[in-house]
mmCIF file of C-alpha atoms and ligand atoms in Angstrom:
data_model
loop_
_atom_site.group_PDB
_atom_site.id
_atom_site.type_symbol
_atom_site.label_atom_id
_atom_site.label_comp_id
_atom_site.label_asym_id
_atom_site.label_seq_id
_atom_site.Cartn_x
_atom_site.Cartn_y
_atom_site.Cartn_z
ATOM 1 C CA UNK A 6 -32.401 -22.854 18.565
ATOM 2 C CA UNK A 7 -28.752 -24.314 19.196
ATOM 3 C CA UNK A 8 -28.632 -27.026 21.573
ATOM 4 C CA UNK A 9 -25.805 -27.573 23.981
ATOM 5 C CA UNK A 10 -24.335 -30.859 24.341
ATOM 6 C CA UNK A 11 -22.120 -31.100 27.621
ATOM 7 C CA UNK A 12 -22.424 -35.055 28.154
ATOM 8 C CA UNK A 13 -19.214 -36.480 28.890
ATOM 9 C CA UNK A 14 -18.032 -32.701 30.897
ATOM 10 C CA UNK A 15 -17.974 -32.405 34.027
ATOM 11 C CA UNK A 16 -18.323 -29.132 36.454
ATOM 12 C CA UNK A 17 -18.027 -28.285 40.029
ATOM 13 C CA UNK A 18 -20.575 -25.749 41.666
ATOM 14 C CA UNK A 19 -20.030 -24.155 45.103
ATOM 15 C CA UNK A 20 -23.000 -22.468 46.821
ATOM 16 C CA UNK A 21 -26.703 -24.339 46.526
ATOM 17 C CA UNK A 22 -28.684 -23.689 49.420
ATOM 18 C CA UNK A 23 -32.052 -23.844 47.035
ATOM 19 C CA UNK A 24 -33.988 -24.605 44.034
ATOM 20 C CA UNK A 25 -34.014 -20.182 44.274
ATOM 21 C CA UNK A 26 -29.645 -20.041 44.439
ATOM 22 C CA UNK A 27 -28.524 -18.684 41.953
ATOM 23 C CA UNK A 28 -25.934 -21.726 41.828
ATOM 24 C CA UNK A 29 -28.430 -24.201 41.090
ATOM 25 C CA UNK A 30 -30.052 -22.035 38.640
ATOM 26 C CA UNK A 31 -26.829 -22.481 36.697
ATOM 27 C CA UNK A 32 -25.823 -26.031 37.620
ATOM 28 C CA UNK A 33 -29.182 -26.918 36.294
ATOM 29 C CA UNK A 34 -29.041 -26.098 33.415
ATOM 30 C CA UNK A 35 -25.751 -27.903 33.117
ATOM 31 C CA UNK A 36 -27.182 -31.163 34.298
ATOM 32 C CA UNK A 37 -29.707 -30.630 31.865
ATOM 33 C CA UNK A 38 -27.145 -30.516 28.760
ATOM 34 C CA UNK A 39 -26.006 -34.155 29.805
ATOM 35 C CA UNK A 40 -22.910 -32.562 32.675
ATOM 36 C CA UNK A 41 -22.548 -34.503 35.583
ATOM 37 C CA UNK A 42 -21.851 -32.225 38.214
ATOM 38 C CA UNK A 43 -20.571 -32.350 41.735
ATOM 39 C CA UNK A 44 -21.934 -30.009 44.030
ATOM 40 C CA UNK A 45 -19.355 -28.324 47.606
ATOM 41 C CA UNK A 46 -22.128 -27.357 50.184
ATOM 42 C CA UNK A 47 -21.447 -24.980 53.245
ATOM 43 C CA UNK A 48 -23.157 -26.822 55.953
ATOM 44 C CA UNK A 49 -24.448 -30.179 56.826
ATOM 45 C CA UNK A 50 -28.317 -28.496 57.574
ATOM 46 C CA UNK A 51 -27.618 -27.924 53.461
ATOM 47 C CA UNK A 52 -27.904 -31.601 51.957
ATOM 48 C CA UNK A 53 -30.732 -32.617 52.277
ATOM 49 C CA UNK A 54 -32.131 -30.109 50.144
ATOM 50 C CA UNK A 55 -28.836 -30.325 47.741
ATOM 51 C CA UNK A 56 -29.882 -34.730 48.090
ATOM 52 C CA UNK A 57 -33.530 -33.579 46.615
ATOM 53 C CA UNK A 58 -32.091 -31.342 44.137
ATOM 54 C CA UNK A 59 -29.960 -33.731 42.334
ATOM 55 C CA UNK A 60 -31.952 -37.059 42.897
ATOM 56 C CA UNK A 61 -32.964 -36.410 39.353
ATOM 57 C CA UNK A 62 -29.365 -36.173 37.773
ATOM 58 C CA UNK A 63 -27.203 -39.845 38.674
ATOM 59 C CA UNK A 64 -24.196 -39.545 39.168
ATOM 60 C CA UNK A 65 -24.298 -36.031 41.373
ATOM 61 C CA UNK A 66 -21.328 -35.861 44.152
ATOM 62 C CA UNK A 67 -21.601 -33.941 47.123
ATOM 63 C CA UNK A 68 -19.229 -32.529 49.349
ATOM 64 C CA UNK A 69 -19.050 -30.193 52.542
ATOM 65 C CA UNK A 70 -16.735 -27.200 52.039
ATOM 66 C CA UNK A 71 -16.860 -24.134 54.710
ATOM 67 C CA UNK A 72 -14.492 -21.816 52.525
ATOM 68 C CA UNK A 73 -13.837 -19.923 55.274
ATOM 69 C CA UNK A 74 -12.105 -23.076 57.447
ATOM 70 C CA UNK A 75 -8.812 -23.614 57.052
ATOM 71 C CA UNK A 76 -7.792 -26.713 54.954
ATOM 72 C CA UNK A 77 -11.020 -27.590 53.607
ATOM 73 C CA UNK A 78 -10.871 -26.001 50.198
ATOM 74 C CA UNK A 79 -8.071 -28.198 49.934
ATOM 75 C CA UNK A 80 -9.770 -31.489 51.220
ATOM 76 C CA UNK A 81 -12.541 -30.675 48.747
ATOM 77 C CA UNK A 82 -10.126 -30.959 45.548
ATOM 78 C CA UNK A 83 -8.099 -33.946 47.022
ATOM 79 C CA UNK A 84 -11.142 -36.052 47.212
ATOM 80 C CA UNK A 85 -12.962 -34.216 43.757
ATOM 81 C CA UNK A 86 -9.303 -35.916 42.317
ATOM 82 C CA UNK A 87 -10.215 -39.505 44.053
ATOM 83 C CA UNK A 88 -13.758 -39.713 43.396
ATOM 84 C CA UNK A 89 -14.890 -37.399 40.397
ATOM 85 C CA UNK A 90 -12.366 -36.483 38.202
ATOM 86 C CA UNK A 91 -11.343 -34.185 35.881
ATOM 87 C CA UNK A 92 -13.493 -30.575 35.359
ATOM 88 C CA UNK A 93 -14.904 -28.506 32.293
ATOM 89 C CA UNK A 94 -16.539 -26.011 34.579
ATOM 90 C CA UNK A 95 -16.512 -24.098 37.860
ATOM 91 C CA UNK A 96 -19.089 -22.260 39.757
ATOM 92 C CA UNK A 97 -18.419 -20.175 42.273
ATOM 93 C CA UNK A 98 -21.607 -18.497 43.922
ATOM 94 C CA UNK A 99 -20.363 -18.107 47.380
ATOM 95 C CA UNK A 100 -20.732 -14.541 49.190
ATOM 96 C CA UNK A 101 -21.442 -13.778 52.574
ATOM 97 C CA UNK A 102 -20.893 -10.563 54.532
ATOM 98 C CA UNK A 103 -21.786 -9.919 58.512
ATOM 99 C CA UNK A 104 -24.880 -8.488 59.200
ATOM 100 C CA UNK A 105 -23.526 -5.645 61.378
ATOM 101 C CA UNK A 106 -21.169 -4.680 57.998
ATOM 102 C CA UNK A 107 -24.188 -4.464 56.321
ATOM 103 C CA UNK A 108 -26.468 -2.427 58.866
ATOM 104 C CA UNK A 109 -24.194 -0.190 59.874
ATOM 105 C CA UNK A 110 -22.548 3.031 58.468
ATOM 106 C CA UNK A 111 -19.716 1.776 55.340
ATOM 107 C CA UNK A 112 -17.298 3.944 57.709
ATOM 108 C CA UNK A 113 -17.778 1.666 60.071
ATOM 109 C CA UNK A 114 -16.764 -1.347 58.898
ATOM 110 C CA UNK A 115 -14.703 -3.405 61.618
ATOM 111 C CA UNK A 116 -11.887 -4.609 60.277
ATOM 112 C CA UNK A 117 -12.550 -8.306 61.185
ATOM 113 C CA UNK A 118 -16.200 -8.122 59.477
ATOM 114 C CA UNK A 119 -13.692 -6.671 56.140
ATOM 115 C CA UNK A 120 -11.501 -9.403 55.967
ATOM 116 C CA UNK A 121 -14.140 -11.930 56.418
ATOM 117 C CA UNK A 122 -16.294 -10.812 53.817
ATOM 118 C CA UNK A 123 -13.219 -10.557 51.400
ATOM 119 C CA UNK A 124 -12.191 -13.763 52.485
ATOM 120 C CA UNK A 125 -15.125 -15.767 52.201
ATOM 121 C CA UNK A 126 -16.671 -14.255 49.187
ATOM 122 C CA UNK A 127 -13.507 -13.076 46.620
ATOM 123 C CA UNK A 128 -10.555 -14.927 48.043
ATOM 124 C CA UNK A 129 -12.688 -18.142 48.201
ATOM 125 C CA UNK A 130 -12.951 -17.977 44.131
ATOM 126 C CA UNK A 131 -9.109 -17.732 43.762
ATOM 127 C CA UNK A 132 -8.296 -20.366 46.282
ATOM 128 C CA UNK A 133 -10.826 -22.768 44.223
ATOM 129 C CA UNK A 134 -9.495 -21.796 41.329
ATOM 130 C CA UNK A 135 -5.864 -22.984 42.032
ATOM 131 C CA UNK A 136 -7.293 -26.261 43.938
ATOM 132 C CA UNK A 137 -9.324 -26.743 40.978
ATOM 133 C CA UNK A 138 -6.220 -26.112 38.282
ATOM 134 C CA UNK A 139 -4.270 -29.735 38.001
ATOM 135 C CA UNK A 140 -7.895 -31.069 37.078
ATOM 136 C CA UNK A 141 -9.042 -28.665 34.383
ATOM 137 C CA UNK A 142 -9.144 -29.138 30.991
ATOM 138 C CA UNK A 143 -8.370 -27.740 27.930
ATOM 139 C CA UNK A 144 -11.653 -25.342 27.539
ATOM 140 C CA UNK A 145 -12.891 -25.540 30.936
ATOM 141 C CA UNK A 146 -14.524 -22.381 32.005
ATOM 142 C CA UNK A 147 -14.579 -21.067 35.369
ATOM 143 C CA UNK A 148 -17.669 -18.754 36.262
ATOM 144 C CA UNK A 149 -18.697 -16.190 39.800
ATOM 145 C CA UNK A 150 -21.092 -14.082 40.484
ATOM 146 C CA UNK A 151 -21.477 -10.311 41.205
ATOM 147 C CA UNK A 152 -23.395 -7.181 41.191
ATOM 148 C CA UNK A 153 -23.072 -3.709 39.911
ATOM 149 C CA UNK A 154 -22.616 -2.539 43.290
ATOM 150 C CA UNK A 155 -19.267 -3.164 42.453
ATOM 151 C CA UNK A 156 -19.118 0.423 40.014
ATOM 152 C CA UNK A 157 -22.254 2.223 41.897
ATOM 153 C CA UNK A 158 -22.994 2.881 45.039
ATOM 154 C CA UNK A 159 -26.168 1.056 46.860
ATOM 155 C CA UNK A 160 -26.724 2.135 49.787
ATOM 156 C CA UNK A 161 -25.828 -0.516 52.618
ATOM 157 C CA UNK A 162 -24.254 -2.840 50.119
ATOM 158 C CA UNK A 163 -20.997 -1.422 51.983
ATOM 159 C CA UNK A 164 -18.280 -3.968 51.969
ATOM 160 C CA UNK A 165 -19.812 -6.846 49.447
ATOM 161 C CA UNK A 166 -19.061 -4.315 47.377
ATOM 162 C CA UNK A 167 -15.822 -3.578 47.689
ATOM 163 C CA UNK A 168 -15.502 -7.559 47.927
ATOM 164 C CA UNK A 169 -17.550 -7.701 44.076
ATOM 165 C CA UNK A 170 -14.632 -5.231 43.021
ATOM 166 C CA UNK A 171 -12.360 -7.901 44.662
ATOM 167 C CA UNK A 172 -13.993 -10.669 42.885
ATOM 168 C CA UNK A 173 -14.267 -8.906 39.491
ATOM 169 C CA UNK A 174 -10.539 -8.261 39.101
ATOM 170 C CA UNK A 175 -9.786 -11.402 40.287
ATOM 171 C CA UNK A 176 -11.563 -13.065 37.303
ATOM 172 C CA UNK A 177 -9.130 -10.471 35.210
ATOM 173 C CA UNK A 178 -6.238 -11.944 36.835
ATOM 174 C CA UNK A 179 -6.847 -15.728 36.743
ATOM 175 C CA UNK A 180 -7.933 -15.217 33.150
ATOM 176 C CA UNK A 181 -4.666 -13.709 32.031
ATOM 177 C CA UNK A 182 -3.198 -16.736 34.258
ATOM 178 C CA UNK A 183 -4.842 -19.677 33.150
ATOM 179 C CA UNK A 184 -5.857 -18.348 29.628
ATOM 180 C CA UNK A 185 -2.240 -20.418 28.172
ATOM 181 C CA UNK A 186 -4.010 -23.577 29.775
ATOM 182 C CA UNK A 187 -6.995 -22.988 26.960
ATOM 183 C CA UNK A 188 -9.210 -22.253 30.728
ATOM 184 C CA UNK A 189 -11.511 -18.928 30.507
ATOM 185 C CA UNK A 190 -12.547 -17.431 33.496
ATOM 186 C CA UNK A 191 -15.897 -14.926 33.947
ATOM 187 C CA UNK A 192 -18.349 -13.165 36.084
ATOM 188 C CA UNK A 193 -22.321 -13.046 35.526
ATOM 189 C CA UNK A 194 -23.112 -9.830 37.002
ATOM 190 C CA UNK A 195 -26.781 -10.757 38.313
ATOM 191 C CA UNK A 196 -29.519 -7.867 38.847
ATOM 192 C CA UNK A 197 -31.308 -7.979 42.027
ATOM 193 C CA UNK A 198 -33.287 -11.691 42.636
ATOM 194 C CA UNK A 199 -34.482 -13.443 45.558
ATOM 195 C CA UNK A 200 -32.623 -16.021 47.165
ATOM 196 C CA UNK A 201 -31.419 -16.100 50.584
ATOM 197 C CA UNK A 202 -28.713 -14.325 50.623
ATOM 198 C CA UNK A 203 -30.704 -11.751 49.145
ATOM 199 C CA UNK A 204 -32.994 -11.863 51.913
ATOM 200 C CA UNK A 205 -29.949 -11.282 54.269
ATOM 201 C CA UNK A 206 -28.905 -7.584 52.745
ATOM 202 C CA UNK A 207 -30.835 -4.732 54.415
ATOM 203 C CA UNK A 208 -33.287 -2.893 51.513
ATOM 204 C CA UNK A 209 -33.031 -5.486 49.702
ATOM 205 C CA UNK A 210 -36.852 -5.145 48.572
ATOM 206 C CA UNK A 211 -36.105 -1.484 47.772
ATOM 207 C CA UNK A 212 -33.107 -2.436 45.339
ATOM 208 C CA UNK A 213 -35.342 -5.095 43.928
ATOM 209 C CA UNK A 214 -38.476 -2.386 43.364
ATOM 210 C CA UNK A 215 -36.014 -0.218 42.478
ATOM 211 C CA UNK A 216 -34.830 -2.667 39.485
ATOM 212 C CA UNK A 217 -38.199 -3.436 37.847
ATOM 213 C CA UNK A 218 -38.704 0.294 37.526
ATOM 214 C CA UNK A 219 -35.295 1.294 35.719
ATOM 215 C CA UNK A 220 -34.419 -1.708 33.972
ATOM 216 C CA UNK A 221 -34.114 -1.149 30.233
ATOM 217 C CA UNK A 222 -36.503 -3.994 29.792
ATOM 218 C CA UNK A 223 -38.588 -2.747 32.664
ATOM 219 C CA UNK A 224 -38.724 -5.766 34.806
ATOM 220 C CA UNK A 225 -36.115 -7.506 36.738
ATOM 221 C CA UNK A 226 -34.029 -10.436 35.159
ATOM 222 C CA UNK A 227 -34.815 -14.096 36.687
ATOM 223 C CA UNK A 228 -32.672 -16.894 37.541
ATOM 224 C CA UNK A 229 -33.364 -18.731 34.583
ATOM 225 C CA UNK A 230 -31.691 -16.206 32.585
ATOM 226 C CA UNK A 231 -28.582 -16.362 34.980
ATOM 227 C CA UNK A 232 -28.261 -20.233 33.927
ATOM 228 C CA UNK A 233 -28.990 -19.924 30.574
ATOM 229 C CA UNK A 234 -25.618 -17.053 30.627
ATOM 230 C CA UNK A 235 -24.108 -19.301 32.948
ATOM 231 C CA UNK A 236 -24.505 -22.591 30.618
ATOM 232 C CA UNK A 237 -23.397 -20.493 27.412
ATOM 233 C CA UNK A 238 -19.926 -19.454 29.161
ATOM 234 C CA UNK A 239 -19.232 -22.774 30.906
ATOM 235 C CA UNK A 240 -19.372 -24.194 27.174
ATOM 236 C CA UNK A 241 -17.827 -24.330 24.223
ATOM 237 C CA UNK A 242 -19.695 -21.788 22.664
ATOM 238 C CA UNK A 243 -17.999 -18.995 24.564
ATOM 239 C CA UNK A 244 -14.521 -20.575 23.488
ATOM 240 C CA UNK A 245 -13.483 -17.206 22.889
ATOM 241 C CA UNK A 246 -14.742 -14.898 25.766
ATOM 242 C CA UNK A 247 -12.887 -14.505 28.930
ATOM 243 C CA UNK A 248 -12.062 -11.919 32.148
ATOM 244 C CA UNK A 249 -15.177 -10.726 31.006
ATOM 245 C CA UNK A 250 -17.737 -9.091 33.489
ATOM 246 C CA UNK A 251 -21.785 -9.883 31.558
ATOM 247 C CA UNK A 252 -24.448 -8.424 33.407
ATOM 248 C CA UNK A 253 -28.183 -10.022 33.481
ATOM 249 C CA UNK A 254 -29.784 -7.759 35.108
ATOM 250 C CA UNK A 255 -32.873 -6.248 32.398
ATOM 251 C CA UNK A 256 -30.623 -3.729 31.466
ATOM 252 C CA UNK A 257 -30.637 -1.726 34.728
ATOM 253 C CA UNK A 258 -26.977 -1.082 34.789
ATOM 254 C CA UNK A 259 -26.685 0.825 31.649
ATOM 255 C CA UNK A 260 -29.419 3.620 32.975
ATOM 256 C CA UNK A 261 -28.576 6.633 34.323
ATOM 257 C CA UNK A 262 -32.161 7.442 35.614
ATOM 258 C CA UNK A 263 -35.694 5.431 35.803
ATOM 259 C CA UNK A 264 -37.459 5.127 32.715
ATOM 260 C CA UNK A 265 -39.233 7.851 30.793
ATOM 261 C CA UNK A 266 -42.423 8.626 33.624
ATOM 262 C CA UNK A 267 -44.104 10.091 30.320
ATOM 263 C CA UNK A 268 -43.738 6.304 28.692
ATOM 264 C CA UNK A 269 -42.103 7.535 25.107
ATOM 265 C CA UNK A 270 -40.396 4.685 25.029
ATOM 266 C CA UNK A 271 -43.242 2.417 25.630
ATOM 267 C CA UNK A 272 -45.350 0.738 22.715
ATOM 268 C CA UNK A 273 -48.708 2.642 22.111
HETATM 269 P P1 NAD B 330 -27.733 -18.212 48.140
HETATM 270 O O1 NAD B 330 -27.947 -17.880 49.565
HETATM 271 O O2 NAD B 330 -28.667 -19.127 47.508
HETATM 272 O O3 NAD B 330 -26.241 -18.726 47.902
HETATM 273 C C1 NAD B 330 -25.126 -18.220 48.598
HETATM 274 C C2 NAD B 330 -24.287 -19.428 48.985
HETATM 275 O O4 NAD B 330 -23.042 -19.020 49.548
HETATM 276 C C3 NAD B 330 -24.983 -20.310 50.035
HETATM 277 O O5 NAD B 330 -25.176 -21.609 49.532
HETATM 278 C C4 NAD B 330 -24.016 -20.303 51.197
HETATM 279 O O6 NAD B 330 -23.977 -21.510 51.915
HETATM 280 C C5 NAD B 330 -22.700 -20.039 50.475
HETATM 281 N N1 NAD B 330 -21.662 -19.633 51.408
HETATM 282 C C6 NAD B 330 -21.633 -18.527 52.217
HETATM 283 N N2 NAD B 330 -20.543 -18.575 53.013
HETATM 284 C C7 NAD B 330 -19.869 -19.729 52.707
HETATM 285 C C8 NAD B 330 -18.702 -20.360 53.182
HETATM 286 N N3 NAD B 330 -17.988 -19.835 54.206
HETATM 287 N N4 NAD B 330 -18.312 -21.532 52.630
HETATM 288 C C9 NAD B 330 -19.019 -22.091 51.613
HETATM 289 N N5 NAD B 330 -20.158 -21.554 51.116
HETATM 290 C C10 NAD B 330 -20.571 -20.392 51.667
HETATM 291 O O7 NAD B 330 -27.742 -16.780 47.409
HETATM 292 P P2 NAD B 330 -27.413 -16.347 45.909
HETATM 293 O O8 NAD B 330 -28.056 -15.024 45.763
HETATM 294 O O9 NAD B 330 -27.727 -17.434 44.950
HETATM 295 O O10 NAD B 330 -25.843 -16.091 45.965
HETATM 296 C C11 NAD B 330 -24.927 -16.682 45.071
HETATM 297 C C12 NAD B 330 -23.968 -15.612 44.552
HETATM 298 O O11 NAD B 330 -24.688 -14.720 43.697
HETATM 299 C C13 NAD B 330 -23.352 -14.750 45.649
HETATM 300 O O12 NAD B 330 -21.998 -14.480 45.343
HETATM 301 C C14 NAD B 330 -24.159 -13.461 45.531
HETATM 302 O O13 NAD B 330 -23.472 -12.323 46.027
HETATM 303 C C15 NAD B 330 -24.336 -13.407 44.031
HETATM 304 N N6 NAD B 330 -25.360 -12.464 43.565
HETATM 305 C C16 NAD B 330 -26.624 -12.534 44.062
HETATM 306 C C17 NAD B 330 -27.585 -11.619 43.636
HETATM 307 C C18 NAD B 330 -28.982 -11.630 44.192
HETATM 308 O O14 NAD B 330 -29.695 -10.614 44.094
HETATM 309 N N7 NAD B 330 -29.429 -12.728 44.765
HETATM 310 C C19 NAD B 330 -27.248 -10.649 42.670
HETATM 311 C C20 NAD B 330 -25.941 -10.607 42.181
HETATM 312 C C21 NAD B 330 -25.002 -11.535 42.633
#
């Protein structure tokens, strides 16, 4: 099994509200290969479950960062350049998306609940990717988060997904960008799991249900797996993959229909 050594690197994740976020799932696995990490939280209510987190790992830094309030992106790099230093890796696993642009019909998407949702959970990646940019090294990789409903339609996903498309061409763009810099940039496109976020998106049990049964490897994909993808891009290992969109998810994207109700496929 090849180990990963990232001690002496250091990474930035954005969006841990728990030990289920897909955020943490990544950054620890990262503090487990020796990074030190500093974590940008959303809300006070969220440290002192981010404190309990990272009491493990010395050396964790943690900062508030509402994405969607003017100047604090910025505050969040200023100090990062005080008090932490210089990055290897970025995680951005931020999305949010009102609930009424989520119950509703996709037609009726308000044009306020559009540009939030676009703002907070695509632009947001951009913006922290230029804050992030004087402090990145050579080989730093930047990493977000998506889902297929990006290229397929689920049903109430409405806007998030046209924010995913958002989000998955911008990690085209700022790889082209920063690729001269040595920096990669990719998206983990994540099958359905349970976090709270999750919890927020109506059906969300269906599209979960609905995962297990279809996936290629008929079940759905965990968190763990998300870090494990998440630790091999942030790494050297991927030195050579970037702009690329890698889906954990079982399998379930590449069907076109459930599995085989006859069970061919299965094992006698
Ligand atoms: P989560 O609720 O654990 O994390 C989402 C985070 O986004 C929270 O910590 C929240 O505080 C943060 N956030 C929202 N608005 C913010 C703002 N204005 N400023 C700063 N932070 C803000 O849920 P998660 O499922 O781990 O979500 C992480 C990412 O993974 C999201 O982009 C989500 O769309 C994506 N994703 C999730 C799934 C899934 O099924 N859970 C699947 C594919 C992709």
């Amino acid at each position: 099994m090849i180990q990963v050594d990232l001690s002496g690197k250091q990474a930035l994740i954005m969006g841990v509200t728990n030990a289920r976020s897909l955020g943490w799932a990544i950054a620890e696995q990262l503090l487990q290969a020796g990074a030190r990490c500093a974590f940008s939280y959303q809300d006070e209510r969220q440290r002192p479950e981010l404190e309990r987190l990272t009491a493990p790992y010395a050396g964790s830094l943690l900062r508030r960062c509402d994405v969607g309030v003017e100047g604090e992106l910025e505050a969040l790099f200023s100090g990062l350049t005080q008090d932490f230093g210089r990055l290897d890796g970025l995680v951005h696993a931020i999305g949010f998306a009102p609930k009424a642009a989520m119950e509703g019909r996709f037609l009726d998407t308000a044009r306020s609940d559009w540009t939030l949702t676009l703002e907070v959970s695509a632009y947001s990646f951009l913006a922290a990717a230029r804050g992030a940019e004087p402090l990145l090294n050579r080989g730093a990789g930047l990493l977000t988060l998506t889902y297929h409903a990006s290229q397929q339609v689920y049903p109430r996903y409405n806007v998030m997904a046209v924010a995913k498309a958002a989000l998955e061409t911008t990690t085209r763009y700022l790889a082209y960008e920063l690729g001269p810099a040595g920096v990669r940039v990719n998206a983990i496109s994540a099958g359905a799991m349970r976090t709270v976020a999750a919890r927020s998106i109506p059906g969300f049990s269906s599209m979960y249900d609905h995962a297990a049964r279809t996936a290629a490897l008929q079940r759905n994909a965990t968190q763990e797996e998300v870090g494990r993808l998440g630790l091999f891009l942030v790494s050297p290992l991927a030195s050579g993959i970037t702009g690329e969109v890698i889906y954990v998810d079982g399998g379930q994207h590449i069907m076109a229909m459930p599995a085989d109700p006859s069970g061919v496929a299965k094992p006698s």
